[in-house]
Coordinates of C-alpha atoms in Angstrom, one line a residue:
X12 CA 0.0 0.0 0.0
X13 CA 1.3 3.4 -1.1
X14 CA 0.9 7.0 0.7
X15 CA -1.6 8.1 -1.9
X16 CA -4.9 8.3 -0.5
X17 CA -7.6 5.6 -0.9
X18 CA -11.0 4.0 0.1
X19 CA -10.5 0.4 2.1
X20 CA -13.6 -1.3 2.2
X21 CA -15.9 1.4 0.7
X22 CA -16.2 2.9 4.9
X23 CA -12.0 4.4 5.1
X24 CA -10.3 7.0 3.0
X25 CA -6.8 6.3 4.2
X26 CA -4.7 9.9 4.4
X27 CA -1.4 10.5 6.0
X28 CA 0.9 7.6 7.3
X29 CA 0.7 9.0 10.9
X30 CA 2.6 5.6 12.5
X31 CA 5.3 2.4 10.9
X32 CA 5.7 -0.3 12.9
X33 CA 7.3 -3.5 12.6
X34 CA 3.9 -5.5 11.0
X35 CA 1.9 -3.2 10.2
X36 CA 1.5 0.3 9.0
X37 CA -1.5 3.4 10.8
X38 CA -2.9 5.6 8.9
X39 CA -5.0 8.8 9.2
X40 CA -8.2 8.2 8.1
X41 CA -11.9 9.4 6.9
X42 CA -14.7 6.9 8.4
X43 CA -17.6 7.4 5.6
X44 CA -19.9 5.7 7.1
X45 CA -19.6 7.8 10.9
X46 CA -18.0 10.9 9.2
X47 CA -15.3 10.7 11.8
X48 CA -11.6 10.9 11.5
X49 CA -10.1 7.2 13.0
X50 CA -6.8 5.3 12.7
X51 CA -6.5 2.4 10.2
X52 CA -3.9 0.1 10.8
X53 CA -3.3 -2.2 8.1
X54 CA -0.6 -4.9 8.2
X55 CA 2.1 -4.6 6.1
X56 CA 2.1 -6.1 2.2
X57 CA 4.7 -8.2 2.8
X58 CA 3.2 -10.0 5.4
X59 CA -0.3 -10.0 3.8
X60 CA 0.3 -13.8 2.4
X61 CA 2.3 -14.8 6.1
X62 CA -0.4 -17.4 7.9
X63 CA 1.2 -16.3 11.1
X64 CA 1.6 -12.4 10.4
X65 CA -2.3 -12.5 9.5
X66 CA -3.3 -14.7 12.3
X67 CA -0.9 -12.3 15.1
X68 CA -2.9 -9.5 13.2
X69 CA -6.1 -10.7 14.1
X70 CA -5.7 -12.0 17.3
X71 CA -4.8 -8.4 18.0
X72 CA -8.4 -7.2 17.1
X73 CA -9.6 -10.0 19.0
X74 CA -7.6 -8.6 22.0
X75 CA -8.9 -5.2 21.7
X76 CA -12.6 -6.2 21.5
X77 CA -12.8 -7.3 24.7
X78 CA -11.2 -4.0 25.9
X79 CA -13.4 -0.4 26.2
X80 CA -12.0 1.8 28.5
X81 CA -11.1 5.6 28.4
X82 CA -7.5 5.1 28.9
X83 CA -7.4 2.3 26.1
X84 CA -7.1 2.9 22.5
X85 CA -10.8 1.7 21.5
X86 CA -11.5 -1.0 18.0
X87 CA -13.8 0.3 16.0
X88 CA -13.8 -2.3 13.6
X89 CA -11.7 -4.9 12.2
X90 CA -11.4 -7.0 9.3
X91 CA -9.9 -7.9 5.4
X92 CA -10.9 -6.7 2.2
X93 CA -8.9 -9.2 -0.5
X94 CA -5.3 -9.5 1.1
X95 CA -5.4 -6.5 2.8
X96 CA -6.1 -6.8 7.1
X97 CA -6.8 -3.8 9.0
X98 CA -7.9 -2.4 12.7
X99 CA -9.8 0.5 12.4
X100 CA -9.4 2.5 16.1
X101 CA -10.1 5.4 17.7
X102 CA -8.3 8.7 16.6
X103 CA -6.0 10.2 19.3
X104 CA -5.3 14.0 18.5
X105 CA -2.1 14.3 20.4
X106 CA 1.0 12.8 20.9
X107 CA 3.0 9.7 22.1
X108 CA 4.7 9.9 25.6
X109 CA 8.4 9.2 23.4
X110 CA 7.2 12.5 21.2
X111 CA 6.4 14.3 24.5
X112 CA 10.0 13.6 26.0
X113 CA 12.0 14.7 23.0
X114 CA 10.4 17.4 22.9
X115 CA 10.4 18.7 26.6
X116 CA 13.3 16.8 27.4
X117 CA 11.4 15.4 29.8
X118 CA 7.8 15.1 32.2
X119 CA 7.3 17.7 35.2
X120 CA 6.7 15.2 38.4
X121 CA 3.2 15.8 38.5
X122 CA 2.8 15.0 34.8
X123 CA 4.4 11.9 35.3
X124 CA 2.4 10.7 38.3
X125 CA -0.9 12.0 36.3
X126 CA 0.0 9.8 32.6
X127 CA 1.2 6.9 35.4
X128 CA -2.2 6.7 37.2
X129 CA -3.8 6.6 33.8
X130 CA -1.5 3.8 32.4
X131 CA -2.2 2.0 35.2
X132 CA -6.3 2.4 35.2
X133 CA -5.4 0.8 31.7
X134 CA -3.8 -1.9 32.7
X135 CA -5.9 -2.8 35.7
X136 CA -8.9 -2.7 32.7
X137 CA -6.9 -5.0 30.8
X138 CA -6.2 -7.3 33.6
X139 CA -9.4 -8.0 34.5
X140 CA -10.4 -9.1 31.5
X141 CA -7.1 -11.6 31.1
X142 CA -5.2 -9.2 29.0
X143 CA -1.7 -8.9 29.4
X144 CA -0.5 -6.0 27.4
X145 CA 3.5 -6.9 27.1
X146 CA 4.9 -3.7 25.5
X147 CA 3.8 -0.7 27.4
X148 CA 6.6 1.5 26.4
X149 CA 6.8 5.5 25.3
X150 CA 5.7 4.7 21.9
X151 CA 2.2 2.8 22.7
X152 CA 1.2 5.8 25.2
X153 CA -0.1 8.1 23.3
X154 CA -1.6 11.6 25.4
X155 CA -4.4 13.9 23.7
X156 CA -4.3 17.3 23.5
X157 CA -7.0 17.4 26.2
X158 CA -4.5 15.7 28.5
X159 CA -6.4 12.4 27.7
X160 CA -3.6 9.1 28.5
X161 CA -4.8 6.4 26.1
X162 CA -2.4 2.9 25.6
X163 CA -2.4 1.4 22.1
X164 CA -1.0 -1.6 20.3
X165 CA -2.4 -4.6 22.1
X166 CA -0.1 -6.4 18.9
X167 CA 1.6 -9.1 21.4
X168 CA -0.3 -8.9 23.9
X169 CA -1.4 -12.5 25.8
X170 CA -4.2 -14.0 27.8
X171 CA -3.7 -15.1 31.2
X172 CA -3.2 -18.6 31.8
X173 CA -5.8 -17.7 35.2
X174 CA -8.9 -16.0 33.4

């Protein structure tokens, strides 16, 4: 797939290539059917004819439909139109806690403590439901402009063995 916009599934225009990561590619995008602007992620061509690529892929959505919480990256929708898979999720209008550092240089103390308790209401949400997330990092935090903490990319995330 190409940075030229398009139309997946007659419902996204895909825009701007707003994140790359090591399976799959997010994209900006125009939901026609809710007029909304969401985040396509769409696993990468060369892993679009991989059994296991596809099948991590969709056990991802699988993961993130049993999650809705306000500090969680919601699923919208998920599925495959031909070879292409895709997760269509929740916009975040902000940025990543990595983007935040390098910017800043760092997070005041009370910042910290206030993205922390919101990682960890996450988490705790994911727990309970037998979710282990597995990759909470800078990268997969991503904070809104309204100050809204919200984790992303349930991609290797596991069930626990106990739930």
């Amino acid at each position: 797939m190409n940075d030229q916009p398009r139309t997946l599934g007659g419902r996204y225009q895909l825009g701007k290539v707003i994140g790359r990561g090591g399976m799959a590619i997010v994209y900006r995008a125009f939901d026609l059917k809710t007029h909304q602007t969401v985040a396509v992620k769409v696993l990468r061509e060369e892993y679009a004819e991989d059994p296991e690529y596809r099948e991590r892929f969709r056990r991802e959505g699988e993961v993130c439909r049993k999650l809705s919480h306000p500090n969680v990256v919601n699923l919208i929708d998920a599925g495959e139109v031909g070879d292409v898979s895709y997760l269509a999720m929740e916009y975040v209008d902000g940025e990543t806690i990595k983007e935040l550092i390098n910017q800043t240089g760092g997070i005041a103390q009370e910042d910290a403590i206030r993205v922390t308790l919101q990682i960890l209401a996450a988490r705790g949400h994911a727990d309970q439901r037998g979710i282990i997330h597995r990759d909470v990092k800078p990268q997969n935090v991503m904070v809104s402009r309204a100050g809204q903490v919200k984790v992303g990319d349930f991609g290797i995330a596991g069930m626990a063995d106990t739930k």
